[in-house]
GROMACS .gro file of C-alpha atoms in nm:
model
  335
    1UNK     CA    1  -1.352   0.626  -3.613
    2UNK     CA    2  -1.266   0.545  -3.258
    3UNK     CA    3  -1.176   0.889  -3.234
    4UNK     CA    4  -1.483   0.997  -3.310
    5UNK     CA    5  -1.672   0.778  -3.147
    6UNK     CA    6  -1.507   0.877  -2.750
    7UNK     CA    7  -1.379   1.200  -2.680
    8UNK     CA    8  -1.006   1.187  -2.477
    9UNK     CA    9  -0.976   1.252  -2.089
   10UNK     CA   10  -0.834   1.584  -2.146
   11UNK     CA   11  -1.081   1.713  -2.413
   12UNK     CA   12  -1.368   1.550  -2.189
   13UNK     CA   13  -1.234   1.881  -1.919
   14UNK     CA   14  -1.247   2.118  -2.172
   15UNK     CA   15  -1.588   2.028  -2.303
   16UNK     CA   16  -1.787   1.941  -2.006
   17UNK     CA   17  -1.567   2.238  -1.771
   18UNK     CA   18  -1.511   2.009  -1.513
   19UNK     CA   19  -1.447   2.237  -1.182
   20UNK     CA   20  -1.328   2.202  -0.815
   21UNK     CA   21  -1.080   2.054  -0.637
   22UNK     CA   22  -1.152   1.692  -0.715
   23UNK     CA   23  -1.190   1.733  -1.046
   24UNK     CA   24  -0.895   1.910  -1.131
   25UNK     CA   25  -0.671   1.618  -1.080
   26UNK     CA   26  -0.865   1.385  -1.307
   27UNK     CA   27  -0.810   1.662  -1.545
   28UNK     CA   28  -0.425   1.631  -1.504
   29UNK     CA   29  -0.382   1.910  -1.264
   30UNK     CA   30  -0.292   1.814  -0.898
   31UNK     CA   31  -0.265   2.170  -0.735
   32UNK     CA   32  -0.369   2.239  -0.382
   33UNK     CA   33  -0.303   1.846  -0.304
   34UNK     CA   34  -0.652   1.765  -0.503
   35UNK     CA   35  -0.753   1.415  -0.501
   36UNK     CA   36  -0.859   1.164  -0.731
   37UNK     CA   37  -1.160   1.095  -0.509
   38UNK     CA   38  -1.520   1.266  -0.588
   39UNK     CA   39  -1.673   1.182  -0.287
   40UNK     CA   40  -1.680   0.925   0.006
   41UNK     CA   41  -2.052   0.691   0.082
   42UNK     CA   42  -1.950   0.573   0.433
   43UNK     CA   43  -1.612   0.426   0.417
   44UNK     CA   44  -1.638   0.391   0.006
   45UNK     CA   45  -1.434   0.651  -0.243
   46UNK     CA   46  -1.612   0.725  -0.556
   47UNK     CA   47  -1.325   0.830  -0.769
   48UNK     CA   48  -1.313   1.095  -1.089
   49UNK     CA   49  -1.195   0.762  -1.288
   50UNK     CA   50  -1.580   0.640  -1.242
   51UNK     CA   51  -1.727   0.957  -1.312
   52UNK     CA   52  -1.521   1.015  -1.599
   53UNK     CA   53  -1.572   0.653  -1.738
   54UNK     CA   54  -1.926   0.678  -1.718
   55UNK     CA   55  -1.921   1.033  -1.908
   56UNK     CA   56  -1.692   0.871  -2.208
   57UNK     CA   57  -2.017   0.617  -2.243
   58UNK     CA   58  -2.264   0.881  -2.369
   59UNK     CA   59  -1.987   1.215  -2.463
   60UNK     CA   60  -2.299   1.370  -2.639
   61UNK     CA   61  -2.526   1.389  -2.343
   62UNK     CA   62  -2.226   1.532  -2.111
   63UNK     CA   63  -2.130   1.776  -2.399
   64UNK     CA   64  -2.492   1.864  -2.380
   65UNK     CA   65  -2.543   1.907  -2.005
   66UNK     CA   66  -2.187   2.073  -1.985
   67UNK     CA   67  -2.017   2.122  -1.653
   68UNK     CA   68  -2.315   1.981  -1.463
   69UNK     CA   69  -2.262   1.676  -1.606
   70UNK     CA   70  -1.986   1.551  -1.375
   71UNK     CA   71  -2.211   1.641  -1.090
   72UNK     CA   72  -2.501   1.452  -1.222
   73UNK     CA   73  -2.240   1.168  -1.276
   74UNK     CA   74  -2.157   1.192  -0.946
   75UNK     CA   75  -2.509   1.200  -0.789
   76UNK     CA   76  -2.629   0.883  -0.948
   77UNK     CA   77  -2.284   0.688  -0.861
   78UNK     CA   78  -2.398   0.804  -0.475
   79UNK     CA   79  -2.731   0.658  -0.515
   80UNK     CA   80  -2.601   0.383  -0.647
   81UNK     CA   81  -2.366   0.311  -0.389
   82UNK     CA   82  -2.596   0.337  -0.087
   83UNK     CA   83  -2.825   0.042  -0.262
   84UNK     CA   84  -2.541  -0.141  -0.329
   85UNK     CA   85  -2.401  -0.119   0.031
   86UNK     CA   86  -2.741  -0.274   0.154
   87UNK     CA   87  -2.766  -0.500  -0.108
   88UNK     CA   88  -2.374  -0.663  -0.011
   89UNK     CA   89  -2.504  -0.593   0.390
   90UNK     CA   90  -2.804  -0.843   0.277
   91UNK     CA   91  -2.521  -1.056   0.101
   92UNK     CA   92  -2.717  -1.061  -0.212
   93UNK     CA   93  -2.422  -1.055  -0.395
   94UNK     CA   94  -2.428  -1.451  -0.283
   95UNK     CA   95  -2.815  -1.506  -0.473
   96UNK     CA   96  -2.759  -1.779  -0.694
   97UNK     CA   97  -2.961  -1.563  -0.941
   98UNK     CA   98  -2.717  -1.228  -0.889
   99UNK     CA   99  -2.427  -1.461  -0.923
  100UNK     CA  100  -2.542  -1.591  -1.244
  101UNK     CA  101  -2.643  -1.244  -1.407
  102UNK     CA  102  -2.267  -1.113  -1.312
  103UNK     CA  103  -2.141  -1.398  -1.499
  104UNK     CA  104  -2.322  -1.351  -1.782
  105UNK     CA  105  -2.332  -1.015  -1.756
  106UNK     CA  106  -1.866  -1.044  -1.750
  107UNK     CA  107  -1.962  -1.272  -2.070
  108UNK     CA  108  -2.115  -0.997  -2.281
  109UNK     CA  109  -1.844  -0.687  -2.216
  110UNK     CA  110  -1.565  -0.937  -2.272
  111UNK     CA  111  -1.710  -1.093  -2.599
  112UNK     CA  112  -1.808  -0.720  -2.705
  113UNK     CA  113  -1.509  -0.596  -2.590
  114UNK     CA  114  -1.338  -0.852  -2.833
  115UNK     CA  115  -1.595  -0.761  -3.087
  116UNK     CA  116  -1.539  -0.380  -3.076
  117UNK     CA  117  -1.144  -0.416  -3.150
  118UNK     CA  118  -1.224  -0.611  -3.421
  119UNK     CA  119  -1.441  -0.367  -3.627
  120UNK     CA  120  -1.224  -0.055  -3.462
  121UNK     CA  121  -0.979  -0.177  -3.765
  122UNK     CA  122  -1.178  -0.147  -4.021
  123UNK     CA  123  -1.109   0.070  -4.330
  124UNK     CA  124  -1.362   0.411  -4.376
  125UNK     CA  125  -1.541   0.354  -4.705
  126UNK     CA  126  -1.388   0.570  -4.965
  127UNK     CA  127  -1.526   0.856  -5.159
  128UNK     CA  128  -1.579   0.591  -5.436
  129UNK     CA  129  -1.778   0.378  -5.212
  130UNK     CA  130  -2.009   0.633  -5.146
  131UNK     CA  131  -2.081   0.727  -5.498
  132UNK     CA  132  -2.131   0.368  -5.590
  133UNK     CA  133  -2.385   0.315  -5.297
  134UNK     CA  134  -2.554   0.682  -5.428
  135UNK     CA  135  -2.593   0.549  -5.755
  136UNK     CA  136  -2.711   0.181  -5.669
  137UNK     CA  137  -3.003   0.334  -5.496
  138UNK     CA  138  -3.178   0.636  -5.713
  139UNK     CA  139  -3.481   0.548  -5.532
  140UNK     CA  140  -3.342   0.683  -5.204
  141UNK     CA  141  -3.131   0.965  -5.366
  142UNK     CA  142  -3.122   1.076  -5.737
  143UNK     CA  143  -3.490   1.006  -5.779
  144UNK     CA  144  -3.651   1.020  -5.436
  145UNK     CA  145  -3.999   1.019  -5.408
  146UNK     CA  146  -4.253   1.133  -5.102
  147UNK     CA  147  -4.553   0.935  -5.141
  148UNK     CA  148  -4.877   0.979  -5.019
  149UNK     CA  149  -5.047   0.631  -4.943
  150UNK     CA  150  -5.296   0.422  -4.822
  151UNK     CA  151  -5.222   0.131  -4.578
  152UNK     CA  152  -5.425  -0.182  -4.510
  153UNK     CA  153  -5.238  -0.440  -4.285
  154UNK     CA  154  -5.420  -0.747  -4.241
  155UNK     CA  155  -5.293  -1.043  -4.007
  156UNK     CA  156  -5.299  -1.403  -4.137
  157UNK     CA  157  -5.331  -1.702  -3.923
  158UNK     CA  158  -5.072  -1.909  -3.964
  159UNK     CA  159  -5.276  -2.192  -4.082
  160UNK     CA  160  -5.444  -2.043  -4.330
  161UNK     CA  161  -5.162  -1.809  -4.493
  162UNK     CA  162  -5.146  -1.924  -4.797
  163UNK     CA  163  -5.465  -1.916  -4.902
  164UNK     CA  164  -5.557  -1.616  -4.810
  165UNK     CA  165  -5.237  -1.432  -4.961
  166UNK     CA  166  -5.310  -1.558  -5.259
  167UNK     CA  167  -5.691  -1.431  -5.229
  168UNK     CA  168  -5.546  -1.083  -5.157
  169UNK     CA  169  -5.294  -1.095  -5.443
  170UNK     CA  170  -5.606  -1.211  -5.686
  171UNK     CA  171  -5.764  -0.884  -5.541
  172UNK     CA  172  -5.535  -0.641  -5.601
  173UNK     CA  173  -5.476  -0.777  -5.990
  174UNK     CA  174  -5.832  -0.708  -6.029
  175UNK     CA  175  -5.773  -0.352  -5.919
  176UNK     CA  176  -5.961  -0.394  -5.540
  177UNK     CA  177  -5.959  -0.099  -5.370
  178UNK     CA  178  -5.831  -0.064  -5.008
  179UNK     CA  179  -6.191  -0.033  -4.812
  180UNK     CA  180  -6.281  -0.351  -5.037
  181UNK     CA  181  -6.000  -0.527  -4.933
  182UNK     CA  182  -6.083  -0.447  -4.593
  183UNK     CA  183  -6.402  -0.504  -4.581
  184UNK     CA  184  -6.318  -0.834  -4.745
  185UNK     CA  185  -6.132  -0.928  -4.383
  186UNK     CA  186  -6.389  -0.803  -4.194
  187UNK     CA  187  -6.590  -1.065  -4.358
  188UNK     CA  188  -6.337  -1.331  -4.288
  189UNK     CA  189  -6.319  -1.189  -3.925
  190UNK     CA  190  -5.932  -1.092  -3.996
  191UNK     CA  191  -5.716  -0.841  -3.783
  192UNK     CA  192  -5.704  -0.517  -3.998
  193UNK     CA  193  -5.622  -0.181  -3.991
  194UNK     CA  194  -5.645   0.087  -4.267
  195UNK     CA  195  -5.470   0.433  -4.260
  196UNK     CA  196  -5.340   0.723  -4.445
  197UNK     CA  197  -4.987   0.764  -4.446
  198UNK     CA  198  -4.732   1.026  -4.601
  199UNK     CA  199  -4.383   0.898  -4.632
  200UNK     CA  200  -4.052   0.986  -4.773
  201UNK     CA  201  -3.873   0.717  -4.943
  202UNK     CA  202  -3.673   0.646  -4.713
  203UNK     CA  203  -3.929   0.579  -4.455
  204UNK     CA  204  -4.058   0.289  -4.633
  205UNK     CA  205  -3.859  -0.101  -4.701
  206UNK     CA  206  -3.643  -0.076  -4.932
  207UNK     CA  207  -3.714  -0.407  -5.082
  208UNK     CA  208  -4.011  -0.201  -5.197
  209UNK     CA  209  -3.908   0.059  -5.360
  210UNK     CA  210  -3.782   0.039  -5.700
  211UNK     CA  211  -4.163  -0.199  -5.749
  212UNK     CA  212  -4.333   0.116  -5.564
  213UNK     CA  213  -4.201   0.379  -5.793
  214UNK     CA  214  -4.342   0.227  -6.109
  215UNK     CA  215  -4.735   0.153  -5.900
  216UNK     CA  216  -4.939   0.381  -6.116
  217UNK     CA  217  -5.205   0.622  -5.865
  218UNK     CA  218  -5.455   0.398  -5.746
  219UNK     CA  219  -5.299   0.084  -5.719
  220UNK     CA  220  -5.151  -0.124  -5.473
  221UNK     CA  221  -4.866  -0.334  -5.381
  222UNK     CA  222  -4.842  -0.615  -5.157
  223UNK     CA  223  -4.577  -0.735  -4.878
  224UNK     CA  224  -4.588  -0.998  -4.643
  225UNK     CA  225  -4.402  -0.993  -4.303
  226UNK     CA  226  -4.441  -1.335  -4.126
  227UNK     CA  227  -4.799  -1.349  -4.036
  228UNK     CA  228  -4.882  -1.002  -4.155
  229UNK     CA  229  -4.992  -0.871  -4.551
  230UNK     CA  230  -4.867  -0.536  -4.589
  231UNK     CA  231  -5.094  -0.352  -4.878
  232UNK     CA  232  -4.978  -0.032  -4.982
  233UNK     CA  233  -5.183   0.176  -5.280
  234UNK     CA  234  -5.028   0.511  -5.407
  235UNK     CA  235  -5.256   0.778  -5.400
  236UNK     CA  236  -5.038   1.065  -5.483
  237UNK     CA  237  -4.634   1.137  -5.511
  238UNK     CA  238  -4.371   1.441  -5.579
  239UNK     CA  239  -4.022   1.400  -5.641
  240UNK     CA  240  -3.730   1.564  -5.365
  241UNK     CA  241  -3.430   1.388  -5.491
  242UNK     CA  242  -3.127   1.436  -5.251
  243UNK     CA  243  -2.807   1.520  -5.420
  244UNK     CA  244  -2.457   1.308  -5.281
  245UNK     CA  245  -2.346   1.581  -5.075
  246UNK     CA  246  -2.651   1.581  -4.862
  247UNK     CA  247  -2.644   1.211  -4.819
  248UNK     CA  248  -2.300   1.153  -4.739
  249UNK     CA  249  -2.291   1.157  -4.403
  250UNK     CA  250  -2.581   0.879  -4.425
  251UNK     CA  251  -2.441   0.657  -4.678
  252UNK     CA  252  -2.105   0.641  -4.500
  253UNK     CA  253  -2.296   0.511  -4.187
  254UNK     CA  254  -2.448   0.254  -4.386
  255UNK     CA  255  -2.160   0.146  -4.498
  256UNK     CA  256  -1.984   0.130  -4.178
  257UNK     CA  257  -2.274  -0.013  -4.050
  258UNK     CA  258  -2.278  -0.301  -4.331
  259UNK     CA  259  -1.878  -0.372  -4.277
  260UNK     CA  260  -1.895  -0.433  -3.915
  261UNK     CA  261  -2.205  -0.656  -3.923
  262UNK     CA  262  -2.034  -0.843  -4.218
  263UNK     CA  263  -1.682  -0.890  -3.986
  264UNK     CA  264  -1.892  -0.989  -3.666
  265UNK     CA  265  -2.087  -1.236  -3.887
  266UNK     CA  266  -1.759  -1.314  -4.032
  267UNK     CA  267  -1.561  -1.397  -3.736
  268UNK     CA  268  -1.837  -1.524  -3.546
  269UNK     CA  269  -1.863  -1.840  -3.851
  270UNK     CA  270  -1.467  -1.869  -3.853
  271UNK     CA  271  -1.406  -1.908  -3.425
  272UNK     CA  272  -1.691  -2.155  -3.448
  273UNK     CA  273  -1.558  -2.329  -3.742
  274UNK     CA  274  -1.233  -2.355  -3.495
  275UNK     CA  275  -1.378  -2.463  -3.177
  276UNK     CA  276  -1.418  -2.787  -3.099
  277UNK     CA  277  -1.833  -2.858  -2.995
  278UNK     CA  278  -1.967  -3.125  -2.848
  279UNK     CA  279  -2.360  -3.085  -2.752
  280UNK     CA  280  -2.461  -3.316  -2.473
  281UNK     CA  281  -2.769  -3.408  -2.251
  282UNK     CA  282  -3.087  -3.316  -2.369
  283UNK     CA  283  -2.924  -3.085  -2.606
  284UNK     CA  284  -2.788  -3.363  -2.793
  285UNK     CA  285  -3.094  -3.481  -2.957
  286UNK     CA  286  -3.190  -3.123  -3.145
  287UNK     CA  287  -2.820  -3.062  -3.194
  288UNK     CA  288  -2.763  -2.917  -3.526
  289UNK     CA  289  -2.599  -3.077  -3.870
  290UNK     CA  290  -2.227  -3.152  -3.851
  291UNK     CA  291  -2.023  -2.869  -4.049
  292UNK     CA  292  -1.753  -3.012  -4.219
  293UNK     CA  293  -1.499  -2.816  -3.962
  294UNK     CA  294  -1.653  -2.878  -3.670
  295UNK     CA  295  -1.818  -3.175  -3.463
  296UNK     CA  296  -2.178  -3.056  -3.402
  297UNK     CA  297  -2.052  -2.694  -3.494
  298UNK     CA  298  -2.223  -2.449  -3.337
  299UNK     CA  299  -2.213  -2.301  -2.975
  300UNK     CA  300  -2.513  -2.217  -2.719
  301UNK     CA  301  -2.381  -1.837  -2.706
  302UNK     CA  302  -2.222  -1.686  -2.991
  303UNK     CA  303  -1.973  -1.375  -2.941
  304UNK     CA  304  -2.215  -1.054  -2.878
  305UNK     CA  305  -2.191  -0.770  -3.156
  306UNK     CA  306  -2.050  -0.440  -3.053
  307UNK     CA  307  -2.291  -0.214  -2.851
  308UNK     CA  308  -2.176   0.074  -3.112
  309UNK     CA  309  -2.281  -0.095  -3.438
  310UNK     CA  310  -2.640  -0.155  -3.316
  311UNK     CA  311  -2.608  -0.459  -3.583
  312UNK     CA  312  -2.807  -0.761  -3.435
  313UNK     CA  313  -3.182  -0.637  -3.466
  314UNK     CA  314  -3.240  -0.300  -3.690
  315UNK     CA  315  -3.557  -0.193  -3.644
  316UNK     CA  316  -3.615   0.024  -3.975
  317UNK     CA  317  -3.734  -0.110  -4.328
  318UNK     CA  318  -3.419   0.012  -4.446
  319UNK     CA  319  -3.226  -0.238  -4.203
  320UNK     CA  320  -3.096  -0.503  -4.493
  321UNK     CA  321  -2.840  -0.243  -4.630
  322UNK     CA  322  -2.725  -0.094  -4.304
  323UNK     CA  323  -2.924   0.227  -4.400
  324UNK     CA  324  -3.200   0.297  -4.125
  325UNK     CA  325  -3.438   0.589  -4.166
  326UNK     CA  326  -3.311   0.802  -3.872
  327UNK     CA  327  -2.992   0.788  -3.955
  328UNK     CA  328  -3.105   0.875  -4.346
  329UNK     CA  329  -3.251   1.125  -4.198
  330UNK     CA  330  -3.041   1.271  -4.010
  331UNK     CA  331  -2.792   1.265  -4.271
  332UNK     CA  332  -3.034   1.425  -4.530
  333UNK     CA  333  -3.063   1.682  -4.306
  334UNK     CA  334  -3.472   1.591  -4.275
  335UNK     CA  335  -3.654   1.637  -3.944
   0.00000   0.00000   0.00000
């Protein structure tokens, strides 16, 4: 996986066709006396180390922009350089407010850091694990759907949510159409927005699915999302299953996805379990419950997750599982 994930030193030369002088020693070669320096800003070396650090970040974009990558490297570390040699001329290295965001700043790469070699052990998910995860979910695969639909969202205020879900539930029993609806929180001077929508199973949440595949043409189903009702009437569907060879590249993602948020979550609960926490000043009034293992358990920053897992915040329906639609997608092969 980690193998994947960053490409070596020496294969970075190959693919990216690192050239000149200065480069070549990075690259293992040290003919002609080259250096390990890239360039000088003043009396400052920018080294092929940085460049090639920076280019192991993102190896897709420098296998993209091929040997000009380096150079680009290379250009931004100058501009980068000259700021910072004003900014440390100006001492604002010294700001009470720069000081702080390097600290916290050190705090996040060393807790990811920590983070990242904990998941980087994880097992791959086995050729039985995806089948199982094809077969839990024939709404996404076996029996995938595109849908045609019709979307009212309507806000509710907080204080009068409940009542008025339960008012748009009564409506859509009673078969309500979507412009009804809508015209419904017009009256009630609601937020709302109505709109046509085409969308591939996978583009919708998931929690909705297997309910969405049984709504018969012209009626609706309801979600609600905090302070928003999500209405959603089928007007039309086909079927485009995807077979498990087309998905596999998706489903393992998921699953890799789903194992490292469950070990950060994991070890997150068990060092905090461990540490000894002691909330004081004004933070000892709100602290939190006692857990059985720990004295006010519980810390103001937990460990962060690693950068690579993109775990913390999914932003796609499909989040809960570890399945987001563009990576679906992309391993459906859909555009």
């Amino acid at each position: 996986m980690k193998k994947q994930q960053s490409l070596s030193l020496s294969r970075l030369c190959v693919v990216l066709g690192l050239s000149g002088a200065a480069l070549l020693t990075g690259c293992g070669g040290k003919e002609g006396g080259a250096t390990q320096v890239a360039a000088k800003v003043n009396d400052k070396e920018l080294t092929v180390h940085q460049i090639n650090f920076l280019l192991q970040q993102n190896p897709q974009r420098a296998a993209a922009a091929g040997g000009a990558a380096a150079r680009e490297v290379l250009e931004r570390l100058i501009d980068q350089e000259v700021i910072l040699q004003q900014a440390l001329d100006q001492k604002l290295d010294r700001d009470p407010n720069v000081v702080s965001a390097i600290e916290a700043a050190k705090r996040d790469i060393i807790a990811r850091a920590y983070m990242d070699r904990l998941v980087a052990k994880l097992p791959a998910p086995t050729a039985q694990d995806v089948q199982s995860y094809f077969d839990s979910k024939p709404e996404l695969f076996s029996q995938r759907q595109i849908y045609n639909l019709t979307e009212l969202q309507v806000a509710l205020p907080a204080d009068q949510a409940a009542a008025l879900q339960a008012e748009l539930q009564t409506q859509l029993q009673a078969g309500k159409p979507a412009e009804a609806i809508a015209q419904w929180a017009q009256e009630k001077q609601l937020r709302a927005a109505l709109n046509h929508i085409t969308r591939a199973a996978e583009g919708l949440p998931l929690s909705m699915l297997p309910q969405l595949a049984k709504v018969a043409p012209g009626q609706g189903l309801m979600q609600i999302d905090g302070g928003l009702a999500r209405i959603l009437y089928v007007e039309s569907r086909r079927t485009e299953p995807v077979s498990l060879d087309q998905a596999r590249n998706a489903i393992q993602a998921a699953l890799i996805n789903e194992r490292k948020r469950q070990a950060v979550q994991d070890e997150v609960q068990r060092l905090r379990s461990a540490a000894k926490v002691a909330y004081e000043g004004a933070f000892a009034a709100s602290a939190p419950a006692a857990s059985p293992t720990a004295t006010q358990a519980g810390t103001p920053e937990t460990p962060a997750a690693p950068a690579s897992a993109e775990m913390a915040e999914p932003a796609s329906p499909a989040a809960s599982t570890g399945l987001d639609e563009a990576t679906l997608k992309k391993g459906l092969g859909l555009k």
